[in-house]
Short mmCIF file of C-alpha atoms and ligand atoms in Angstrom, two decimals:
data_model
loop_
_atom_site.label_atom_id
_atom_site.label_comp_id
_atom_site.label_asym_id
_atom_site.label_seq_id
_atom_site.Cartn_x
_atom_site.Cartn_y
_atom_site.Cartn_z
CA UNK E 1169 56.75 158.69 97.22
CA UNK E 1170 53.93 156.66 98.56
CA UNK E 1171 53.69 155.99 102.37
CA UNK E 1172 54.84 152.18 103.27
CA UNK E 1173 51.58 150.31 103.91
CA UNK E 1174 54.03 148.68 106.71
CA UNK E 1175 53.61 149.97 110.18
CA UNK E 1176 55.74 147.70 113.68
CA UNK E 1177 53.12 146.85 116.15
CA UNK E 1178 55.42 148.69 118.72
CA UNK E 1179 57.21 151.86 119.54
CA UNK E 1180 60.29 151.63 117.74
CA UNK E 1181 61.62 155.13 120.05
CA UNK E 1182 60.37 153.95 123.25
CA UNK E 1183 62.84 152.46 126.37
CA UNK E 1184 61.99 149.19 127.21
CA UNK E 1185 61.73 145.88 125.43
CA UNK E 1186 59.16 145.39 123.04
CA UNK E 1187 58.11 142.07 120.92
CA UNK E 1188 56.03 142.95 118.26
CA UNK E 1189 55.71 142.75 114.49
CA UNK E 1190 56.01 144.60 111.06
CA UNK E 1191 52.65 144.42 109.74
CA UNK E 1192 51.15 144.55 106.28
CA UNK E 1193 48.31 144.04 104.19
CA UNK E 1194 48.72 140.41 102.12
CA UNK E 1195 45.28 139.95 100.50
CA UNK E 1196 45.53 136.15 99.75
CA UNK E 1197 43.16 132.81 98.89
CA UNK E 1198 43.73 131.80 102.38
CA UNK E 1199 43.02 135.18 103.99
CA UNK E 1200 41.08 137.79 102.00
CA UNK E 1201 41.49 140.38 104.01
CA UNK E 1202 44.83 138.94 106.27
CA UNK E 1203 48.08 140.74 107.38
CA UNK E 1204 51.39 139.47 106.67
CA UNK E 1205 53.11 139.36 110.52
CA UNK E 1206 57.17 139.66 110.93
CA UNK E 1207 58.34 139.02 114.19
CA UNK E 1208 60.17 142.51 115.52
CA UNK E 1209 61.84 143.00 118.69
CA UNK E 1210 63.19 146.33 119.41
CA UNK E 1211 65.44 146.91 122.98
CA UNK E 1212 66.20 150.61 124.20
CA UNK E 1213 67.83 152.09 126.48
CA UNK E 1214 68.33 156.07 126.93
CA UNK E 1215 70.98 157.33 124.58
CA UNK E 1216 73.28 155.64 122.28
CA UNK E 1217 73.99 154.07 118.79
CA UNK E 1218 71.40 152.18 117.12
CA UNK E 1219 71.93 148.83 115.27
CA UNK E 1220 69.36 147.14 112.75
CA UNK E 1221 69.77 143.17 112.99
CA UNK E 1222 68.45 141.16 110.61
CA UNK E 1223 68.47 137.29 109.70
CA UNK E 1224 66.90 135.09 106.90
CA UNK E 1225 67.51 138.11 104.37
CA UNK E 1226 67.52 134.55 102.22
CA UNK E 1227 65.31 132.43 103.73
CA UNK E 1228 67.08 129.38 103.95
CA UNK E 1229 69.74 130.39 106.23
CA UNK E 1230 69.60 130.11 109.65
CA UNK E 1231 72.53 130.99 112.13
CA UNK E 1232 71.34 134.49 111.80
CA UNK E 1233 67.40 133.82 113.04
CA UNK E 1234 69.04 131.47 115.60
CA UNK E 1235 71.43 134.03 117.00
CA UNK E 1236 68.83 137.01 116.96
CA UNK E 1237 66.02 134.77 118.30
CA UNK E 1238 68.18 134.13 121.69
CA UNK E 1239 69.28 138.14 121.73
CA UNK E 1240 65.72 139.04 121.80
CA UNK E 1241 64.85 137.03 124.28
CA UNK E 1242 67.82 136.96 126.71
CA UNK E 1243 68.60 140.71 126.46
CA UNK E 1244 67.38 142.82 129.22
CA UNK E 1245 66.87 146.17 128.96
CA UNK E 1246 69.53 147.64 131.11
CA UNK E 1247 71.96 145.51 129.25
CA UNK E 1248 71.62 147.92 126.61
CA UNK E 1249 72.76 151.57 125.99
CA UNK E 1250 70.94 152.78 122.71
CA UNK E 1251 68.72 150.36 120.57
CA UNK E 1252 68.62 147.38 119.59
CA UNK E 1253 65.91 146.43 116.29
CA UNK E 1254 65.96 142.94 116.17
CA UNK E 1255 64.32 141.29 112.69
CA UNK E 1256 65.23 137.17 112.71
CA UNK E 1257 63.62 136.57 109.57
CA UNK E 1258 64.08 139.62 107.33
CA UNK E 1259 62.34 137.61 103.98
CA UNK E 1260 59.72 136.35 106.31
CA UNK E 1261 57.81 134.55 103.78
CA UNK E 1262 60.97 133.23 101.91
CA UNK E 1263 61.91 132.00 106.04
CA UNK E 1264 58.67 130.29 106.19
CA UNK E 1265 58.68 128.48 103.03
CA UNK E 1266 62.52 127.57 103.57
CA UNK E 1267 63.43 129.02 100.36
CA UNK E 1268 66.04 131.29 99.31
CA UNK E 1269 63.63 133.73 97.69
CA UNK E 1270 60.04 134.39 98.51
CA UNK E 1271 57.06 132.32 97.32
CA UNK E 1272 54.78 135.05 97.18
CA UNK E 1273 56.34 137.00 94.15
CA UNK E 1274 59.82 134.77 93.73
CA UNK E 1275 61.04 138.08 94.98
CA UNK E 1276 64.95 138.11 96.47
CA UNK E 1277 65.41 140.07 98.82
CA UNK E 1278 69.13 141.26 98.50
CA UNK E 1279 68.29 141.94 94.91
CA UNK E 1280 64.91 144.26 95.80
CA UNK E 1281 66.55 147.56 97.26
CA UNK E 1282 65.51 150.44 97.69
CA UNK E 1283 62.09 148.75 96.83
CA UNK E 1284 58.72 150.03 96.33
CA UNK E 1285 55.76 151.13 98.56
CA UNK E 1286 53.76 149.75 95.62
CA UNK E 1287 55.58 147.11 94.22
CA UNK E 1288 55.22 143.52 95.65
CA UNK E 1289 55.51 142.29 99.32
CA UNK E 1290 59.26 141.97 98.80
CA UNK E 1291 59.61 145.30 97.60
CA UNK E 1292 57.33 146.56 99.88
CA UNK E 1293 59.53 145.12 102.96
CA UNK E 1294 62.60 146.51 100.64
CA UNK E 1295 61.21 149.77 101.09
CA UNK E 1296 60.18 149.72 104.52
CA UNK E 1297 63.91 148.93 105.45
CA UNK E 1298 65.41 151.71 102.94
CA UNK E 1299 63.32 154.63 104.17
CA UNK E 1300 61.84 154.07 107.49
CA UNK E 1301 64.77 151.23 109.43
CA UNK E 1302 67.69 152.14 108.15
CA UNK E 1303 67.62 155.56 108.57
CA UNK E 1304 67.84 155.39 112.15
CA UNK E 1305 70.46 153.08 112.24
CA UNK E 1306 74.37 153.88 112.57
CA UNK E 1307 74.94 149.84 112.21
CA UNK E 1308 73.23 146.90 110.60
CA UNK E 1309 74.32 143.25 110.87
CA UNK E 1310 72.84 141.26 108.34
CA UNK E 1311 73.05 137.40 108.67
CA UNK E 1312 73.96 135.13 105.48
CA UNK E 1313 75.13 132.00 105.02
CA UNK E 1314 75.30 129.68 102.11
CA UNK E 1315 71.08 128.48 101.76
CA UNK E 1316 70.86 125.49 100.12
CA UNK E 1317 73.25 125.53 97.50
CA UNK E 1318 76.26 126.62 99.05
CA UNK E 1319 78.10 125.84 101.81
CA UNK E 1320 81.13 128.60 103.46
CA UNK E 1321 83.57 128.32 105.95
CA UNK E 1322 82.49 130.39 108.48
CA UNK E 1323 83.28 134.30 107.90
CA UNK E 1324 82.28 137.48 108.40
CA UNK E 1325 82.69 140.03 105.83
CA UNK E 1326 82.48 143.90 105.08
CA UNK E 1327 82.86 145.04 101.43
CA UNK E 1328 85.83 146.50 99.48
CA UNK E 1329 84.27 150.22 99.18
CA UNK E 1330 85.29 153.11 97.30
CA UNK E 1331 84.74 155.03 100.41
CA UNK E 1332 87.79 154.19 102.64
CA UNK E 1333 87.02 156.30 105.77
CA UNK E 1334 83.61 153.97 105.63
CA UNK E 1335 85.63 150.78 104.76
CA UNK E 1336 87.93 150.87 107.80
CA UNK E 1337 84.94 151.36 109.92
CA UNK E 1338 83.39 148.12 108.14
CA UNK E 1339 86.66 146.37 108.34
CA UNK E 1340 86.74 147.35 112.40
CA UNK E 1341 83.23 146.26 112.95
CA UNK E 1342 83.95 142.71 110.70
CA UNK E 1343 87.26 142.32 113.05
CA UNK E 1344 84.90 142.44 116.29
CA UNK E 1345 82.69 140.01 115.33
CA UNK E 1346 85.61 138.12 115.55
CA UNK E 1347 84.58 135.49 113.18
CA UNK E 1348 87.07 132.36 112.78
CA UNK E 1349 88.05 133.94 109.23
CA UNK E 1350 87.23 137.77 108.30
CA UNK E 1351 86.54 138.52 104.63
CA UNK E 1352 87.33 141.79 102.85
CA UNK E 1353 84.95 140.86 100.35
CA UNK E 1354 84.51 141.73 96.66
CA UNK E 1355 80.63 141.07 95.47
CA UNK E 1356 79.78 140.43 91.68
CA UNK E 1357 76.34 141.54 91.78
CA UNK E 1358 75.95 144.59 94.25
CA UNK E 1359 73.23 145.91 92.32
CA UNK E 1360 69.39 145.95 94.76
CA UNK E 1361 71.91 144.49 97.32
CA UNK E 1362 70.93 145.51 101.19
CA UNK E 1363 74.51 145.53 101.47
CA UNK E 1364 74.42 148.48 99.28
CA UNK E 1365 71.67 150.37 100.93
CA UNK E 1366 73.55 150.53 103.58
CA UNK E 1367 76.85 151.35 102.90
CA UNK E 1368 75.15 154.09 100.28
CA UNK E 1369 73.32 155.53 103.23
CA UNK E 1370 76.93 156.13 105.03
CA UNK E 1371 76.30 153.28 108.26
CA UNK E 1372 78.31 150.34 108.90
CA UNK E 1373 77.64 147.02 107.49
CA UNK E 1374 78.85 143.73 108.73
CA UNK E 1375 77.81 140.53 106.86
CA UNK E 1376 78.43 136.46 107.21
CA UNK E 1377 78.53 133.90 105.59
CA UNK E 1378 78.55 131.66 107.98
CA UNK E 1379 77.87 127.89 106.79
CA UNK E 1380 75.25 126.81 104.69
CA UNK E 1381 73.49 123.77 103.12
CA UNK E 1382 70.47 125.04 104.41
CA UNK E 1383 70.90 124.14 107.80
CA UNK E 1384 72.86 125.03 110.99
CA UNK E 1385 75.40 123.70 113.24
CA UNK E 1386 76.29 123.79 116.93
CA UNK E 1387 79.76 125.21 115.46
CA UNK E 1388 78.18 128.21 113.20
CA UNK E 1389 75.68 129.28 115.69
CA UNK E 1390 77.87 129.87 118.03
CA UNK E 1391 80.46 131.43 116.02
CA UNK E 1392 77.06 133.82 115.25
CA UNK E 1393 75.89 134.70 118.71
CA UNK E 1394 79.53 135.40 119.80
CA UNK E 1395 80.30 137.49 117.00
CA UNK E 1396 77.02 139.94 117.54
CA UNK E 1397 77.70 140.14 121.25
CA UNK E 1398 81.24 140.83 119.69
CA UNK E 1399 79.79 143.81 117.40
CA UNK E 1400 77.12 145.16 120.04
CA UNK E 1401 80.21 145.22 122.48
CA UNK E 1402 81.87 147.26 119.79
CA UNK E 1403 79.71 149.53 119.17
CA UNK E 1404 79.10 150.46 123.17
CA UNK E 1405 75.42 149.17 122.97
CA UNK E 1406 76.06 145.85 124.93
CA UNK E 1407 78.36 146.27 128.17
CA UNK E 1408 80.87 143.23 128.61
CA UNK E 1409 84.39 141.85 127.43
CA UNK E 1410 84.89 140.51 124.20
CA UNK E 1411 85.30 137.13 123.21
CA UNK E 1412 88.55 136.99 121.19
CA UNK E 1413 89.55 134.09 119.58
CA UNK E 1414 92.36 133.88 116.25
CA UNK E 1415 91.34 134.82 113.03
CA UNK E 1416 92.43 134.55 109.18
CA UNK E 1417 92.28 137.80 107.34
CA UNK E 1418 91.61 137.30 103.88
CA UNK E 1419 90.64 139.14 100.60
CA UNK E 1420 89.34 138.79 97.27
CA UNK E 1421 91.85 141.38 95.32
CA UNK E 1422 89.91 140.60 91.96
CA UNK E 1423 87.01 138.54 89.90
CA UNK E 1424 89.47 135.48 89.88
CA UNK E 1425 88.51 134.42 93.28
CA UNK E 1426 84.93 132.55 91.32
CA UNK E 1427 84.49 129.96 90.16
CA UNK E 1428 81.81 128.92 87.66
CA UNK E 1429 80.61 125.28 85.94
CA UNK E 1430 81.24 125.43 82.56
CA UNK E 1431 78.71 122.31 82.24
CA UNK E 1432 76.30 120.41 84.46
CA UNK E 1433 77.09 116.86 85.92
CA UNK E 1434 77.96 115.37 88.92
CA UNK E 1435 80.34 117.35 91.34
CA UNK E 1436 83.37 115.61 92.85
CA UNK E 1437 85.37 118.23 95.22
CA UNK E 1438 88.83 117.71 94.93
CA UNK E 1439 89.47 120.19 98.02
CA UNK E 1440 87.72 121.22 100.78
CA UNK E 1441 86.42 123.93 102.68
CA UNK E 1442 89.59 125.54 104.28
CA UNK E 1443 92.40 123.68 102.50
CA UNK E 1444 94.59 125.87 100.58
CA UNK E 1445 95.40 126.02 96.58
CA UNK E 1446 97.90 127.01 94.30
CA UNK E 1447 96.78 128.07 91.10
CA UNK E 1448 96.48 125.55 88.60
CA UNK E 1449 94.99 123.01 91.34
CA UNK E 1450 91.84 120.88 90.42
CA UNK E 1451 88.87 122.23 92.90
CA UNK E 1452 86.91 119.84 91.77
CA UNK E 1453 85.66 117.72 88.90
CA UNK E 1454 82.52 117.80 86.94
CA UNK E 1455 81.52 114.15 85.63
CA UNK E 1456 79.12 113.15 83.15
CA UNK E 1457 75.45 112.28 84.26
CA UNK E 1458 74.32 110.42 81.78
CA UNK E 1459 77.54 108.50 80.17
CA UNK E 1460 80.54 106.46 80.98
CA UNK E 1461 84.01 106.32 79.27
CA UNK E 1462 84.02 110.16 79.52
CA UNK E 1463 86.76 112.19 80.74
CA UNK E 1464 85.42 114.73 83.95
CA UNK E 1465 85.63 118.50 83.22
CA UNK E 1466 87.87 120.23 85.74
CA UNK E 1467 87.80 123.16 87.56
CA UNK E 1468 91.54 124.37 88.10
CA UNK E 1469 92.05 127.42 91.07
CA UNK E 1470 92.50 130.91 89.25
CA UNK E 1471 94.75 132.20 91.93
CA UNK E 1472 96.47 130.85 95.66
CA UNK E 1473 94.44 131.12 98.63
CA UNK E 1474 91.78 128.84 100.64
CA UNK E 1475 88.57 127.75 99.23
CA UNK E 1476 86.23 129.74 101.57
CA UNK E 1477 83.04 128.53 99.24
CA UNK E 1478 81.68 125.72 97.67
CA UNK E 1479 78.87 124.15 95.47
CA UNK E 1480 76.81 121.78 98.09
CA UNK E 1481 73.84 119.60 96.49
CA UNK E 1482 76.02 116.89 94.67
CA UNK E 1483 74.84 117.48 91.06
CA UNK E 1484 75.72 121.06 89.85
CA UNK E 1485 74.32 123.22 86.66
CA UNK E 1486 75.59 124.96 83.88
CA UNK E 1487 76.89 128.52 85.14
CA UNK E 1488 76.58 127.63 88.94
CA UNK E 1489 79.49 128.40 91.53
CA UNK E 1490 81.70 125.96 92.27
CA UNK E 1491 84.04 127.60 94.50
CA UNK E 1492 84.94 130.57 96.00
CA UNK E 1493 89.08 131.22 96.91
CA UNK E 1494 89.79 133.49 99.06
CA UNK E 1495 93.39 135.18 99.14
CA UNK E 1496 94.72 135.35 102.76
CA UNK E 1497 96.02 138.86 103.60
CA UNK E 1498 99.34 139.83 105.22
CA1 CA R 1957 72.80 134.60 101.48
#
């Protein structure tokens, strides 16, 4: 395969902290001849564990940048035993343009692996990951939360993997972060996922999802940064106590915890993030946008648990996700 056409700024094997970036070529109408500049901070110290943390792999989501921003700047380097490669804004040009996918080629990012070293910029940052990142990683953290369409209680997650000796070290790593609930999560659409890559290439993968709307709060940034000092902690690269603080276990034991609209209209939630339902229970109801004297579709739970998703602009589409249930775990 081609070489990348990516090359960091800085030593990624070298002790010491170094702020740098991923460069590449992006010919463009603004810049014939520019580079396309992703903020990179790698942190090492002697021996040790590496982990690969990355925000803004959609670019509308922010706890992660927020919580990886502060890390690269407040971590010193004998804080640290092993590495640290810090990436805030994974899709950079997706983070820039506050979108979910990237304006350059509409390319999403989650969807591009393993990538291309020829393909477009999101492939070619794909590929940069998949054969030159996380290779030397043992973990990767990978910041989500909802973007601009959906909206999550917070959670972290690791997947539901046909590899169980892998899975329980996922499920350890999800159970440091310590999130307020931890999500043994089932994905419909693994397929180019990150997620994937990583779990493919035998290293541990914690995710979040940890708000959404396309914003941030006090609440969900916080919840971030103490979870990766949580999972650094964890993994012996950060020295310290853990912050421990209760949290629900749940699961998604089959397809049934999604939700889909069957029509478009105007959303009315009927529940809300957190609350529990029995099956049967209206989620919410889908009303008419351009008629009165019609009776609203409804969207009825497909098993027990707590709606740990939900749809957030207030009209919805045909096909979009509603609500996500999540079944709490004993
Ligand atoms: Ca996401």
């Amino acid at each position: 395969m081609k070489p990348s056409l990516i090359n960091a700024t800085i030593p990624l094997d070298q002790d010491g902290v170094h702020h740098g970036f991923l460069q590449l070529p992006h010919s463009r109408d603004e810049s014939a001849w520019g580079l396309m500049m992703i903020p990179l901070t790698v942190i090492q110290n002697g021996e040790g564990k590496t982990a690969l943390l990355t925000g803004a792999n959609h670019g509308d989501e922010y706890e992660g940048p927020i919580a990886l921003q502060e890390l690269a700047l407040t971590t010193r380097v004998e804080d640290v035993s092993g590495r640290l490669i810090i990436v805030p804004a994974f899709n950079y040009p997706a983070f820039r343009a506050a979108k979910r996918t990237s304006p350059i080629d509409g390319g999403n990012l989650n969807r591009a692996f393993p990538g291309s070293p020829d393909g477009t910029i999101t492939q070619k940052i794909a590929d940069y990951f998949q054969r030159h990142l996380l290779p030397l990683a043992d973990v990767a953290v990978d910041f989500h939360s909802g973007g601009k369409s959906l909206e999550f209680l917070p959670f972290a997650a690791a997947h539901i993997l046909d590899d169980k000796a892998l899975e329980q070290q996922c499920f350890a790593a999800m159970e440091a972060f310590n999130a307020p609930h931890s999500v043994q999560l089932r994905e419909i659409d693994n397929a180019g996922m990150y997620d994937t890559a990583v779990e493919e290439m035998g290293k541990v993968l914690v995710t979040t999802e940890l708000g959404g709307g396309g914003t941030s709060t006090a609440r969900s940034n916080a919840i971030a940064k103490r979870g990766l000092h949580n999972v650094l902690i964890h993994f012996g690269l950060l020295q310290g106590k853990m912050e421990r603080q209760p949290s629900t276990l749940l699961t998604m034991p089959d397809d049934g915890s999604y939700h889909f609209s069957t029509g478009e209209g105007l959303i009315e939630p009927m529940v809300d993030l957190g609350e529990a339902v029995a099956t049967g229970d209206v989620i919410a109801r889908i009303w008419p946008v351009d008629r009165t004297g019609v009776t609203p579709a409804e969207c009825k739970a497909k098993s027990d648990g707590l709606v740990i998703g939900r749809h957030f602009p207030g009209l919805i589409g045909m096909g979009d996700c509603i609500a996500v249930v999540g079944v709490p775990s004993d």
